Coordinates of C-alpha atoms in Angstrom, one line a residue:
X1 CA -13.2 9.9 25.1
X2 CA -11.9 6.3 25.9
X3 CA -10.5 5.1 22.7
X4 CA -10.0 1.5 21.5
X5 CA -7.2 1.5 18.7
X6 CA -7.0 -1.2 15.8
X7 CA -4.1 -1.5 13.5
X8 CA -1.1 -3.5 12.5
X9 CA 1.3 -2.2 10.3
X10 CA 3.7 1.4 10.3
X11 CA 0.7 3.3 8.9
X12 CA -1.2 2.3 12.0
X13 CA 1.4 3.2 14.1
X14 CA 1.9 6.3 13.2
X15 CA -2.0 7.0 13.9
X16 CA -1.5 5.4 17.3
X17 CA 1.6 7.7 18.5
X18 CA -0.4 10.7 17.2
X19 CA -3.4 9.6 19.3
X20 CA -0.9 9.1 22.4
X21 CA 0.9 12.3 21.6
X22 CA -2.4 14.2 21.6
X23 CA -3.2 13.0 25.1
X24 CA -6.3 10.5 24.4
X25 CA -7.3 8.1 26.7
X26 CA -6.5 4.8 24.8
X27 CA -7.7 1.9 26.6
X28 CA -7.0 -1.3 24.6
X29 CA -4.9 -1.8 21.4
X30 CA -6.1 -4.5 19.3
X31 CA -3.5 -5.7 16.7
X32 CA -3.0 -9.1 14.6
X33 CA -1.0 -11.9 16.3
X34 CA 2.7 -12.1 16.4
X35 CA 4.0 -13.5 12.9
X36 CA 7.0 -15.4 12.0
X37 CA 9.3 -13.1 10.3
X38 CA 13.4 -13.1 9.1
X39 CA 15.4 -15.6 7.8
X40 CA 14.9 -17.3 11.2
X41 CA 11.4 -17.0 11.1
X42 CA 11.0 -16.1 14.7
X43 CA 7.7 -14.9 15.9
X44 CA 7.8 -11.0 15.5
X45 CA 5.6 -8.4 16.9
X46 CA 3.5 -6.2 14.9
X47 CA 4.7 -2.5 14.5
X48 CA 1.5 -1.3 16.5
X49 CA 2.3 -3.6 19.2
X50 CA 5.8 -2.7 19.3
X51 CA 4.6 0.9 20.0
X52 CA 1.9 0.5 22.1
X53 CA 4.4 -2.0 24.8
X54 CA 6.6 1.2 24.3
X55 CA 3.8 3.6 25.8
X56 CA 2.6 1.2 28.3
X57 CA -0.7 0.5 26.4
X58 CA -3.0 -2.8 27.0
X59 CA -2.5 -4.8 24.1
X60 CA -5.1 -7.8 22.6
X61 CA -4.0 -10.3 19.5
X62 CA -7.1 -11.9 18.8
X63 CA -6.9 -14.5 15.7
X64 CA -10.4 -13.2 14.7
X65 CA -13.2 -11.4 16.0
X66 CA -15.9 -13.8 15.7
X67 CA -16.1 -15.8 18.2
X68 CA -18.3 -14.2 21.6
X69 CA -15.4 -14.6 23.9
X70 CA -13.2 -12.5 21.5
X71 CA -15.4 -9.3 22.4
X72 CA -14.8 -9.4 26.5
X73 CA -11.8 -7.6 26.4
X74 CA -13.5 -5.0 24.1
X75 CA -16.8 -5.0 26.4
X76 CA -14.7 -4.6 29.5
X77 CA -12.9 -1.4 27.8
X78 CA -16.2 0.8 28.1
X79 CA -14.9 2.4 24.8
X80 CA -16.6 5.5 23.5
X81 CA -15.0 5.4 20.0
X82 CA -13.1 2.6 18.0
X83 CA -10.5 3.9 16.0
X84 CA -9.0 1.4 12.9
X85 CA -6.1 1.5 10.6
X86 CA -4.9 -1.0 8.3
X87 CA -6.0 -3.6 11.4
X88 CA -6.4 -6.3 8.6
X89 CA -9.6 -8.2 10.4
X90 CA -12.7 -8.2 9.4
X91 CA -14.8 -6.3 12.3
X92 CA -18.3 -7.9 12.7
X93 CA -21.5 -5.6 13.7
X94 CA -21.3 -6.7 17.0
X95 CA -18.0 -5.1 17.2
X96 CA -19.2 -2.2 15.3
X97 CA -21.5 -1.5 17.5
X98 CA -19.6 -2.3 20.9
X99 CA -18.4 2.0 21.0
X100 CA -20.9 4.4 22.0
X101 CA -19.9 6.7 18.7
X102 CA -19.0 3.1 16.8
X103 CA -15.4 3.0 14.6
X104 CA -14.0 5.4 12.4
X105 CA -11.4 3.9 10.0
X106 CA -8.4 5.8 8.6
X107 CA -8.5 4.9 4.9
X108 CA -5.2 5.8 2.4
X109 CA -7.3 6.9 -0.5
X110 CA -10.3 9.7 -1.2
X111 CA -13.0 7.7 -1.2
X112 CA -15.2 6.1 -2.8
X113 CA -12.1 5.7 -5.3
X114 CA -10.0 2.8 -4.0
X115 CA -11.9 1.0 -1.7
X116 CA -10.2 -2.3 -0.4
X117 CA -6.6 -3.8 0.6
X118 CA -4.2 -1.5 -2.0
X119 CA -5.4 2.0 -2.3
X120 CA -2.1 3.3 -2.4
X121 CA -0.4 1.3 -5.1
X122 CA -3.8 1.1 -7.2
X123 CA -3.4 5.0 -7.2
X124 CA -0.4 5.0 -8.5
X125 CA -0.8 2.4 -11.2
X126 CA -3.9 4.2 -12.2
X127 CA -2.0 7.2 -12.7
X128 CA -3.5 9.5 -10.3
X129 CA -2.3 13.0 -9.6
X130 CA -3.9 12.9 -6.1
X131 CA -5.2 11.0 -3.4
X132 CA -5.4 11.3 0.2
X133 CA -6.9 10.2 3.4
X134 CA -10.7 9.6 4.2
X135 CA -11.8 9.5 7.8
X136 CA -14.9 7.0 7.6
X137 CA -17.5 6.2 10.1
X138 CA -17.3 2.0 9.9
X139 CA -20.4 0.3 8.6
X140 CA -20.6 -3.7 7.4
X141 CA -19.3 -3.0 3.9
X142 CA -16.0 -2.5 2.4
X143 CA -15.0 0.5 2.9
X144 CA -18.5 1.9 2.3
X145 CA -19.5 3.8 5.4
X146 CA -20.3 7.6 5.6
X147 CA -17.1 10.2 5.2
X148 CA -16.5 12.4 7.7
X149 CA -13.3 14.1 7.0
X150 CA -11.0 13.9 3.7
X151 CA -7.3 15.5 3.3
X152 CA -6.0 15.6 0.0
X153 CA -2.6 14.3 -0.9
X154 CA -0.6 14.6 -4.7
X155 CA 1.0 12.0 -5.9
X156 CA 4.2 13.2 -7.4
X157 CA 5.9 11.5 -10.4
X158 CA 8.6 10.2 -8.1
X159 CA 6.4 8.5 -5.6
X160 CA 7.0 5.0 -5.0
X161 CA 4.2 2.9 -3.2
X162 CA 7.0 3.4 0.2
X163 CA 7.1 6.9 -0.3
X164 CA 3.4 7.8 -0.9
X165 CA 3.0 5.3 2.1
X166 CA 4.7 7.3 4.4
X167 CA 3.2 10.5 3.3
X168 CA -0.2 9.1 3.9
X169 CA 0.6 7.7 7.3
X170 CA 1.9 11.5 8.0
X171 CA -1.4 12.9 6.6
X172 CA -3.6 10.3 8.4
X173 CA -2.2 10.8 11.4
X174 CA -2.7 14.2 11.7
X175 CA -6.4 13.7 10.2
X176 CA -7.7 11.3 13.2
X177 CA -6.3 13.7 15.7
X178 CA -8.2 16.5 13.8
X179 CA -11.4 14.3 13.4
X180 CA -11.4 13.5 17.1
X181 CA -10.9 17.2 18.2
X182 CA -13.9 17.7 16.8
X183 CA -16.1 14.8 16.9
X184 CA -19.2 14.2 17.0
X185 CA -20.0 17.8 15.3
X186 CA -18.5 16.5 11.9
X187 CA -21.6 15.8 9.7
X188 CA -21.5 12.4 7.7
X189 CA -21.4 12.5 4.0
X190 CA -22.4 9.6 2.4
X191 CA -20.4 7.7 -0.4
X192 CA -21.6 7.9 -4.0
X193 CA -21.4 4.1 -4.9
X194 CA -21.2 4.6 -8.5
X195 CA -18.1 6.3 -8.5
X196 CA -16.4 3.6 -6.2
X197 CA -13.7 1.6 -7.6
X198 CA -12.2 -1.3 -6.0
X199 CA -8.3 -1.5 -4.9
X200 CA -7.9 -5.6 -5.2
X201 CA -5.1 -7.2 -3.4
X202 CA -1.6 -7.2 -5.0
X203 CA -0.2 -10.5 -6.5
X204 CA 3.3 -11.4 -7.2
X205 CA 1.9 -12.4 -11.0
X206 CA 0.8 -9.1 -12.0
X207 CA 3.7 -7.6 -11.0
X208 CA 5.6 -9.3 -13.9
X209 CA 5.9 -6.8 -16.4
X210 CA 4.1 -6.9 -19.7
X211 CA 6.9 -5.3 -22.0
X212 CA 3.5 -4.8 -24.9
X213 CA 2.5 -2.2 -22.4
X214 CA 3.2 1.3 -22.9
X215 CA 6.6 2.6 -21.4
X216 CA 4.5 5.0 -19.0
X217 CA 2.5 2.2 -17.5
X218 CA 5.2 0.2 -17.1
X219 CA 7.3 2.9 -15.4
X220 CA 4.2 3.5 -12.8
X221 CA 4.0 -0.3 -12.4
X222 CA 7.7 -0.2 -11.1
X223 CA 7.0 2.5 -8.4
X224 CA 3.7 1.2 -7.5
X225 CA 5.0 -2.4 -7.0
X226 CA 8.2 -1.2 -4.9
X227 CA 8.5 -2.3 -2.3
X228 CA 6.4 -5.4 -2.4
X229 CA 5.9 -7.5 -4.6
X230 CA 8.7 -5.4 -6.7
X231 CA 8.1 -5.3 -10.2
X232 CA 9.8 -8.0 -12.5
X233 CA 10.8 -10.0 -15.6
X234 CA 12.8 -12.7 -16.7
X235 CA 16.3 -12.4 -18.5
X236 CA 17.3 -15.7 -19.8
X237 CA 14.5 -17.8 -17.8
X238 CA 15.6 -16.0 -14.5
X239 CA 13.9 -13.3 -12.7
X240 CA 14.8 -9.9 -12.7
X241 CA 13.5 -7.3 -10.2
X242 CA 13.3 -3.9 -11.5
X243 CA 13.2 -1.5 -8.4
X244 CA 13.1 1.9 -10.5
X245 CA 13.1 3.1 -14.1
X246 CA 11.7 6.0 -16.2
X247 CA 9.9 6.0 -19.5
X248 CA 11.2 7.5 -22.7
X249 CA 10.1 8.3 -25.8
X250 CA 12.8 7.1 -27.9
X251 CA 11.4 6.2 -31.6
X252 CA 11.7 2.3 -32.4
X253 CA 14.0 2.2 -35.1
X254 CA 13.8 -0.6 -37.8
X255 CA 15.9 -3.1 -37.3
X256 CA 18.6 -4.5 -39.3
X257 CA 16.3 -6.9 -41.0
X258 CA 13.6 -3.9 -41.5
X259 CA 11.6 -5.5 -38.7
X260 CA 10.5 -3.1 -35.9
X261 CA 11.8 -3.9 -32.4
X262 CA 9.7 -6.1 -30.4
X263 CA 8.4 -5.0 -27.0
X264 CA 11.3 -6.7 -24.8
X265 CA 14.1 -6.3 -26.5
X266 CA 17.1 -4.6 -25.0
X267 CA 17.9 -1.5 -27.5
X268 CA 20.8 -0.3 -25.5
X269 CA 23.2 -2.0 -22.9
X270 CA 26.2 0.2 -22.4
X271 CA 27.4 3.5 -21.3
X272 CA 25.3 3.2 -18.3
X273 CA 22.1 2.5 -20.2
X274 CA 20.0 -0.1 -20.2
X275 CA 16.9 0.6 -22.5
X276 CA 14.3 -1.7 -23.4
X277 CA 11.5 -1.4 -26.0
X278 CA 7.4 -1.3 -25.1
X279 CA 4.5 -1.5 -26.8
X280 CA 4.9 2.1 -27.4
X281 CA 8.3 4.3 -26.0
X282 CA 11.0 2.7 -24.5
X283 CA 11.7 2.0 -20.5
X284 CA 15.2 2.4 -19.1
X285 CA 16.1 0.6 -16.2
X286 CA 18.0 2.5 -13.2
X287 CA 18.3 0.0 -10.5
X288 CA 17.5 -3.9 -10.8
X289 CA 18.0 -7.1 -8.8
X290 CA 19.2 -10.1 -10.4
X291 CA 18.1 -13.6 -9.2
X292 CA 19.9 -14.3 -6.0
X293 CA 21.7 -10.8 -5.7
X294 CA 21.3 -7.3 -4.2
X295 CA 20.0 -4.7 -5.6
X296 CA 22.5 -2.5 -7.8
X297 CA 22.4 0.0 -10.4
X298 CA 21.6 -1.2 -14.0
X299 CA 25.6 0.2 -14.7
X300 CA 27.0 -2.3 -11.9
X301 CA 24.9 -4.9 -13.4
X302 CA 26.2 -4.5 -17.0
X303 CA 29.3 -4.4 -15.6
X304 CA 29.2 -7.8 -14.2
X305 CA 26.9 -9.2 -17.0
X306 CA 27.1 -7.5 -20.1
X307 CA 23.8 -8.2 -22.6
X308 CA 24.2 -8.9 -26.1
X309 CA 22.3 -6.4 -28.5
X310 CA 18.6 -7.8 -29.3
X311 CA 18.7 -10.0 -26.6
X312 CA 14.8 -10.5 -25.2
X313 CA 13.4 -9.6 -21.5
X314 CA 10.5 -11.4 -20.2
X315 CA 10.9 -14.7 -22.3

């Protein structure tokens, strides 16, 4: 089959490379326009564009797909099918209707759970024990199309958004190759909208830790927001990012005045330990990053900045 591929980040590049390695005829690659990146803010090509050019594949980078002229290259491609993975642009109905067999999407969740922009992070935040890849026949809705294939992937207690992304990228690459090997014999299964959940886009403010929450939830937040936007709190009015932490069940002992420790209070800050009281349980910070500094172990941080007993984070 003649394939048009649409994608932008590393998750999509894994699928593009797998399709090319499997010998598929990729007649056009769509990816987002080059964006400023790095300290110099120079224009940088997407990972998908880099992968496509390295293989000598034709690339198009429309800013959007709504103007009629933006469809000219797609029409000229005479594609049998279009494969979409984290493209970042909405496909209007005119695009969905162009390929002979329509458009397939590689989605990083077990639909209908976690439709939307951030399924990997939302699955970790929710404490899900498994996620996966769904190969979906796209329609005009937001991840609402009929499902063709699912691949289950366990979520490990140590998984960050980075590690789970990499696992799912590999799973997605394998799944789309398998799906195309059996397409169009695959039987579409409609989604149950009543079971749907929405994976909203992440924001920096939501990554601020609320120490009134249980420790296990905060530990999941640290993993889910790694690498972006990065879980953070305040220390003496300055942001402190937290890149690794684990929950504990240390009892919150009574303080000298007879009052319970308050959420955000540092319970231990020494002997390589930086332990913070939460709404329930405690959070031991392992890797942190002070404002203007680099990532470092809690021990290295405390060596350069001892914390007095009772100091509170988040205030």
